[in-house]
XYZ file of N, CA and C in Angstrom:
438
model
N -22.235 -49.875 143.899
C -22.568 -49.376 142.647
C -21.295 -48.981 141.627
N -20.970 -48.924 142.025
C -19.559 -47.875 141.472
C -19.109 -49.945 140.098
N -18.771 -50.387 140.584
C -18.554 -51.822 139.973
C -20.013 -51.964 138.866
N -20.889 -51.977 139.447
C -22.250 -51.874 138.426
C -22.315 -50.987 137.335
N -21.853 -49.535 137.231
C -21.808 -48.581 136.600
C -20.640 -49.285 135.653
N -19.357 -49.895 135.732
C -18.534 -50.258 135.369
C -19.091 -51.812 134.070
N -20.151 -52.251 134.904
C -20.228 -53.137 133.800
C -21.277 -52.952 132.786
N -22.166 -51.543 132.969
C -22.897 -51.164 132.041
C -22.416 -50.852 131.123
N -20.839 -49.470 131.315
C -20.801 -48.536 130.979
C -20.077 -50.378 129.641
N -19.129 -50.764 130.342
C -18.429 -52.269 128.883
C -19.278 -52.663 128.617
N -20.750 -53.581 129.402
C -21.885 -53.569 127.576
C -22.869 -53.241 126.471
N -22.163 -51.629 126.836
C -22.734 -50.615 125.940
C -21.556 -50.406 124.791
N -19.655 -50.294 125.107
C -19.047 -51.001 124.663
C -19.774 -51.421 123.946
N -19.566 -53.201 123.857
C -19.641 -53.893 123.253
C -21.326 -54.066 121.912
N -22.084 -53.480 122.801
C -22.944 -53.016 122.057
C -22.650 -51.763 120.946
N -21.988 -51.155 120.851
C -21.677 -50.203 120.004
C -21.345 -51.014 119.003
N -20.050 -51.392 119.687
C -19.288 -52.764 118.598
C -19.933 -53.291 117.407
N -20.568 -54.233 118.139
C -21.506 -55.817 117.713
C -22.561 -54.289 116.722
N -22.858 -53.846 117.204
C -24.168 -52.250 115.884
C -22.591 -52.054 115.127
N -21.464 -51.414 114.848
C -20.586 -51.402 113.849
C -19.869 -51.621 112.775
N -20.259 -53.432 113.207
C -20.184 -55.031 112.593
C -21.307 -54.560 112.029
N -21.905 -54.685 112.423
C -23.616 -55.140 111.462
C -23.181 -54.439 110.696
N -23.030 -52.319 110.551
C -23.600 -51.883 109.536
C -22.602 -51.741 108.683
N -21.633 -52.702 109.195
C -19.875 -53.466 107.811
C -20.612 -54.755 107.052
N -20.943 -55.080 107.804
C -21.504 -56.370 107.137
C -22.869 -55.580 106.296
N -23.515 -54.716 106.326
C -24.418 -54.297 105.941
C -23.810 -53.510 104.431
N -22.477 -52.504 105.150
C -22.472 -52.319 103.753
C -21.499 -52.927 102.055
N -21.557 -54.073 102.786
C -20.516 -54.898 102.198
C -21.344 -55.638 101.299
N -22.825 -56.415 101.863
C -23.953 -56.498 101.939
C -24.117 -55.678 100.500
N -24.587 -54.514 100.612
C -25.277 -53.262 99.453
C -24.262 -53.382 98.890
N -23.219 -53.561 98.718
C -21.794 -53.435 97.409
C -22.058 -54.808 96.772
N -22.560 -55.885 97.486
C -22.625 -57.030 96.146
C -23.617 -56.626 95.460
N -24.494 -56.719 96.020
C -25.991 -56.403 95.157
C -25.800 -55.373 94.165
N -25.021 -53.903 94.433
C -24.281 -53.077 93.108
C -24.036 -53.634 91.820
N -22.469 -54.781 92.416
C -21.751 -55.177 91.863
C -22.650 -56.312 90.439
N -24.456 -56.680 91.178
C -24.579 -57.798 90.300
C -24.912 -56.712 89.568
N -25.793 -55.379 90.296
C -26.998 -54.545 89.484
C -26.450 -54.442 87.994
N -24.645 -54.384 87.775
C -23.854 -53.464 86.768
C -23.713 -54.572 85.909
N -23.780 -55.828 85.748
C -24.034 -57.082 85.161
C -23.905 -55.866 83.642
N -23.961 -57.145 82.449
C -23.736 -56.468 81.216
C -25.874 -57.359 80.474
N -26.158 -56.349 79.619
C -26.464 -56.848 79.722
C -27.755 -57.850 78.417
N -28.442 -58.398 79.201
C -28.792 -60.018 78.227
C -30.079 -59.737 77.283
N -29.678 -59.784 75.857
C -30.891 -59.247 75.071
C -31.905 -60.701 74.601
N -33.306 -60.561 74.525
C -33.610 -61.532 73.602
C -32.894 -61.586 71.941
N -33.292 -62.536 71.313
C -32.971 -63.128 69.591
C -33.512 -62.231 69.706
N -34.610 -61.568 69.173
C -35.269 -60.845 68.044
C -34.887 -59.405 68.643
N -33.766 -58.878 70.097
C -33.757 -57.695 69.575
C -32.106 -57.783 69.198
N -31.344 -58.597 68.545
C -29.966 -58.407 68.294
C -29.750 -58.487 67.056
N -28.354 -58.437 66.644
C -28.621 -58.508 65.049
C -28.056 -59.548 64.118
N -27.504 -60.470 64.395
C -26.937 -61.209 64.506
C -27.111 -62.392 66.049
N -28.264 -63.499 66.005
C -28.684 -64.104 65.962
C -28.200 -65.597 67.076
N -27.738 -65.919 68.187
C -27.052 -66.763 68.797
C -27.511 -67.692 67.617
N -26.428 -69.392 67.878
C -26.602 -70.423 66.990
C -25.115 -71.685 67.797
N -25.983 -72.851 67.336
C -25.127 -73.879 67.682
C -24.167 -73.711 66.261
N -22.002 -73.694 67.284
C -21.844 -74.121 66.399
C -22.024 -75.075 65.541
N -21.861 -74.202 63.961
C -21.922 -75.299 63.490
C -22.873 -75.355 62.518
N -24.152 -75.449 63.343
C -25.489 -74.552 62.337
C -26.012 -75.637 63.693
N -27.610 -75.614 62.869
C -29.995 -76.094 63.167
C -28.173 -77.958 62.688
N -28.204 -78.131 62.259
C -27.287 -79.430 61.380
C -26.331 -80.488 62.352
N -25.899 -79.657 62.833
C -24.461 -79.933 63.892
C -25.507 -79.887 64.643
N -26.208 -79.100 65.967
C -26.846 -79.129 66.587
C -28.132 -80.859 66.379
N -28.801 -81.529 65.882
C -29.186 -82.158 65.456
C -28.344 -82.991 66.319
N -27.351 -83.624 64.802
C -26.284 -84.622 65.322
C -26.177 -84.695 66.936
N -25.846 -83.336 67.352
C -24.672 -83.695 68.679
C -26.077 -83.668 69.721
N -27.647 -83.386 69.277
C -28.223 -84.200 70.411
C -28.804 -86.184 70.139
N -29.075 -86.670 68.725
C -29.022 -88.086 67.830
C -27.693 -88.603 69.281
N -27.379 -88.069 68.742
C -25.600 -88.451 69.157
C -25.917 -88.967 70.768
N -26.136 -87.842 71.846
C -26.202 -87.775 73.870
C -27.015 -87.442 74.184
N -27.924 -87.556 73.591
C -29.705 -87.682 73.883
C -30.230 -89.314 74.329
N -29.878 -89.318 76.186
C -30.170 -90.616 76.208
C -31.721 -90.405 77.177
N -32.607 -91.865 76.920
C -34.018 -92.509 76.994
C -34.171 -92.025 78.699
N -34.735 -91.283 79.753
C -34.006 -92.100 80.243
C -35.041 -93.415 81.351
N -34.686 -93.904 81.781
C -34.874 -96.005 82.140
C -36.686 -95.817 81.883
N -36.516 -94.490 84.314
C -37.626 -94.287 84.412
C -38.993 -93.669 84.402
N -38.756 -92.693 83.171
C -40.079 -92.185 82.449
C -39.901 -93.091 81.540
N -38.933 -93.874 80.608
C -39.407 -95.285 79.264
C -40.255 -96.098 80.029
N -39.768 -96.952 81.668
C -40.557 -97.483 81.764
C -42.111 -97.280 82.967
N -43.135 -95.905 82.737
C -43.506 -94.699 83.403
C -44.326 -94.805 82.107
N -43.578 -95.029 81.205
C -44.060 -94.531 79.319
C -44.643 -92.684 78.836
N -43.520 -92.480 79.583
C -43.340 -90.355 79.569
C -43.043 -89.925 78.777
N -43.672 -88.863 78.177
C -42.570 -88.719 76.338
C -43.629 -86.923 76.691
N -42.429 -86.526 75.837
C -42.973 -84.833 76.082
C -41.891 -83.843 75.759
N -42.085 -82.306 75.523
C -40.750 -81.682 75.241
C -40.498 -80.383 76.497
N -38.757 -81.630 76.728
C -38.401 -80.064 77.839
C -38.099 -78.908 77.863
N -38.206 -78.099 77.797
C -37.704 -76.724 77.336
C -36.233 -75.820 78.086
N -35.775 -75.726 77.638
C -34.589 -75.878 77.955
C -34.013 -74.179 77.689
N -34.581 -73.510 79.384
C -34.036 -72.341 79.285
C -32.047 -71.752 79.479
N -31.511 -70.764 78.664
C -29.894 -70.693 79.009
C -30.410 -69.393 78.005
N -28.956 -68.324 79.231
C -27.458 -67.730 78.225
C -26.840 -67.764 78.278
N -26.246 -67.770 76.715
C -25.517 -67.618 76.087
C -24.581 -66.606 75.939
N -23.009 -66.270 76.808
C -22.610 -65.960 77.050
C -21.552 -64.792 75.830
N -21.323 -63.595 76.127
C -20.341 -63.332 74.844
C -19.136 -64.496 74.019
N -18.172 -64.888 74.871
C -17.728 -66.240 75.009
C -18.067 -67.418 73.923
N -19.265 -67.587 74.080
C -20.157 -68.901 73.366
C -20.813 -69.811 74.442
N -19.752 -69.873 75.522
C -20.709 -70.384 76.713
C -21.497 -70.010 77.320
N -22.336 -71.333 78.167
C -23.263 -71.036 78.150
C -23.683 -71.620 80.154
N -24.942 -70.286 80.204
C -24.556 -69.995 81.443
C -26.511 -70.325 82.197
N -26.735 -69.637 83.276
C -27.799 -70.220 83.551
C -28.676 -70.691 83.024
N -28.326 -72.435 83.725
C -29.312 -73.230 82.751
C -30.119 -73.655 83.408
N -31.564 -73.945 83.082
C -32.920 -74.319 83.678
C -33.517 -73.911 83.322
N -34.437 -76.095 83.852
C -36.063 -76.100 83.172
C -36.703 -75.394 84.285
N -38.125 -74.189 83.467
C -38.209 -73.514 84.249
C -39.656 -74.463 84.290
N -39.991 -75.081 83.916
C -41.669 -75.930 84.421
C -41.265 -77.358 82.831
N -41.521 -77.628 84.322
C -41.889 -79.711 84.234
C -42.284 -80.598 83.703
N -40.938 -82.243 82.911
C -42.233 -82.919 81.871
C -42.124 -83.430 82.676
N -40.936 -84.269 83.138
C -41.045 -85.381 84.899
C -40.065 -85.209 84.978
N -39.542 -85.401 85.774
C -38.418 -84.941 86.397
C -36.896 -85.666 85.795
N -37.468 -87.165 85.909
C -35.996 -87.933 84.477
C -36.069 -86.888 83.162
N -36.976 -86.500 82.430
C -36.798 -86.354 81.725
C -36.041 -84.896 81.480
N -36.880 -83.606 82.856
C -35.903 -82.557 82.820
C -34.341 -82.768 83.373
N -33.964 -83.729 83.855
C -33.114 -83.823 83.776
C -31.834 -83.971 82.762
N -32.501 -85.242 81.784
C -31.286 -85.366 81.075
C -31.751 -84.142 79.915
N -32.207 -82.905 79.821
C -32.772 -81.590 79.204
C -31.192 -80.910 79.872
N -31.241 -80.470 80.329
C -30.306 -79.856 81.427
C -28.867 -80.792 81.166
N -28.571 -82.360 81.505
C -27.513 -82.981 81.356
C -26.994 -82.741 79.633
N -28.013 -82.634 78.318
C -27.916 -82.584 77.307
C -26.881 -81.021 77.083
N -27.433 -79.884 77.630
C -26.777 -78.929 77.139
C -25.670 -78.712 77.915
N -25.770 -79.120 79.049
C -24.701 -78.700 80.225
C -23.262 -78.820 79.554
N -23.462 -79.910 78.156
C -22.739 -81.542 77.932
C -22.652 -80.966 76.421
N -22.738 -79.284 75.602
C -22.915 -79.241 74.448
C -21.726 -77.933 74.241
N -21.230 -78.088 73.502
C -19.767 -77.087 73.458
C -20.784 -76.042 73.017
N -19.654 -74.894 73.124
C -19.657 -73.709 72.652
C -20.551 -73.192 71.861
N -21.550 -72.007 71.885
C -22.368 -71.185 70.671
C -21.860 -70.880 70.037
N -21.407 -69.582 69.146
C -21.637 -68.667 68.273
C -22.209 -67.333 69.222
N -22.494 -66.312 69.547
C -22.981 -65.829 70.374
C -23.379 -64.982 69.181
N -24.220 -63.629 69.901
C -24.997 -63.036 69.418
C -23.500 -61.761 69.080
N -24.716 -61.153 67.756
C -23.825 -59.856 67.643
C -24.927 -58.630 67.866
N -24.577 -57.965 68.481
C -25.330 -56.489 68.239
C -24.027 -55.184 68.340
N -24.115 -54.500 66.903
C -23.463 -53.840 66.854
C -21.983 -53.642 66.183
N -21.999 -55.000 65.590
C -21.115 -55.761 65.068
C -20.133 -56.336 66.845
N -20.604 -56.495 67.917
C -20.279 -57.001 69.528
C -20.542 -57.804 69.290
N -19.944 -59.279 70.311
C -20.736 -60.845 70.834
C -21.326 -59.673 72.265
N -22.919 -60.649 72.439
C -23.190 -59.657 73.686
C -24.523 -61.176 73.832
N -24.038 -60.657 75.292
C -24.898 -61.953 76.196
C -26.924 -61.833 75.728
N -26.934 -63.163 75.330
C -29.206 -62.892 74.757
C -29.345 -64.699 75.240
N -30.401 -64.559 75.795
C -31.493 -65.737 76.406
C -31.676 -66.582 75.140
N -31.536 -67.649 75.794
C -32.263 -68.985 74.263
C -32.628 -69.808 75.261
N -33.588 -70.395 74.402
C -34.655 -71.509 74.557
C -34.973 -72.585 73.789
N -34.108 -73.470 73.952
C -33.964 -74.842 73.175
C -35.073 -75.963 73.520
N -36.220 -76.221 72.885
C -36.908 -78.261 72.962
C -36.090 -79.263 72.468
N -36.050 -79.948 73.630
C -35.851 -81.346 73.502
C -36.809 -82.209 73.363
N -37.331 -82.614 72.608
C -38.648 -83.813 72.444
C -38.200 -84.598 72.359
N -38.585 -85.910 73.039
C -38.546 -87.129 74.234
C -39.517 -87.779 73.722
N -39.768 -88.826 72.667
C -40.827 -90.232 72.188
C -40.334 -90.943 72.536
N -41.211 -91.038 72.956
C -41.767 -93.374 73.352
C -41.477 -94.250 71.345
N -40.859 -94.807 70.788
C -41.163 -95.488 70.183
C -42.164 -96.935 70.172
């Protein structure tokens, strides 16, 4: 009986230790989530004083697309064309993050659209009250067969 009580006591201490560790881990997770919430806002283009743009303007953007865009073989063989809409965030330093294609046109076209945007140089960031801010951007990339 004495050994049984000792075993139960040790088991309870182990359970208490596990519960404390779980609470500590839970606290860490909550702190990480709070850090994410504190991120700086991302503005829509119509809410800023100066809109974000490809460095060098629209002409340079078109040149970049023409020189870097490759029509995917899979899509060409299937006779698929369409416009891929790539969404991303232009950070305060002009870098592009959170690059995604929410609505698929064709897997090969989507992948090429993502590749092109990821290869782009830094953009000129949007400005609000004279300061660079994070902003949302959508770029339509047309893929047309000749």
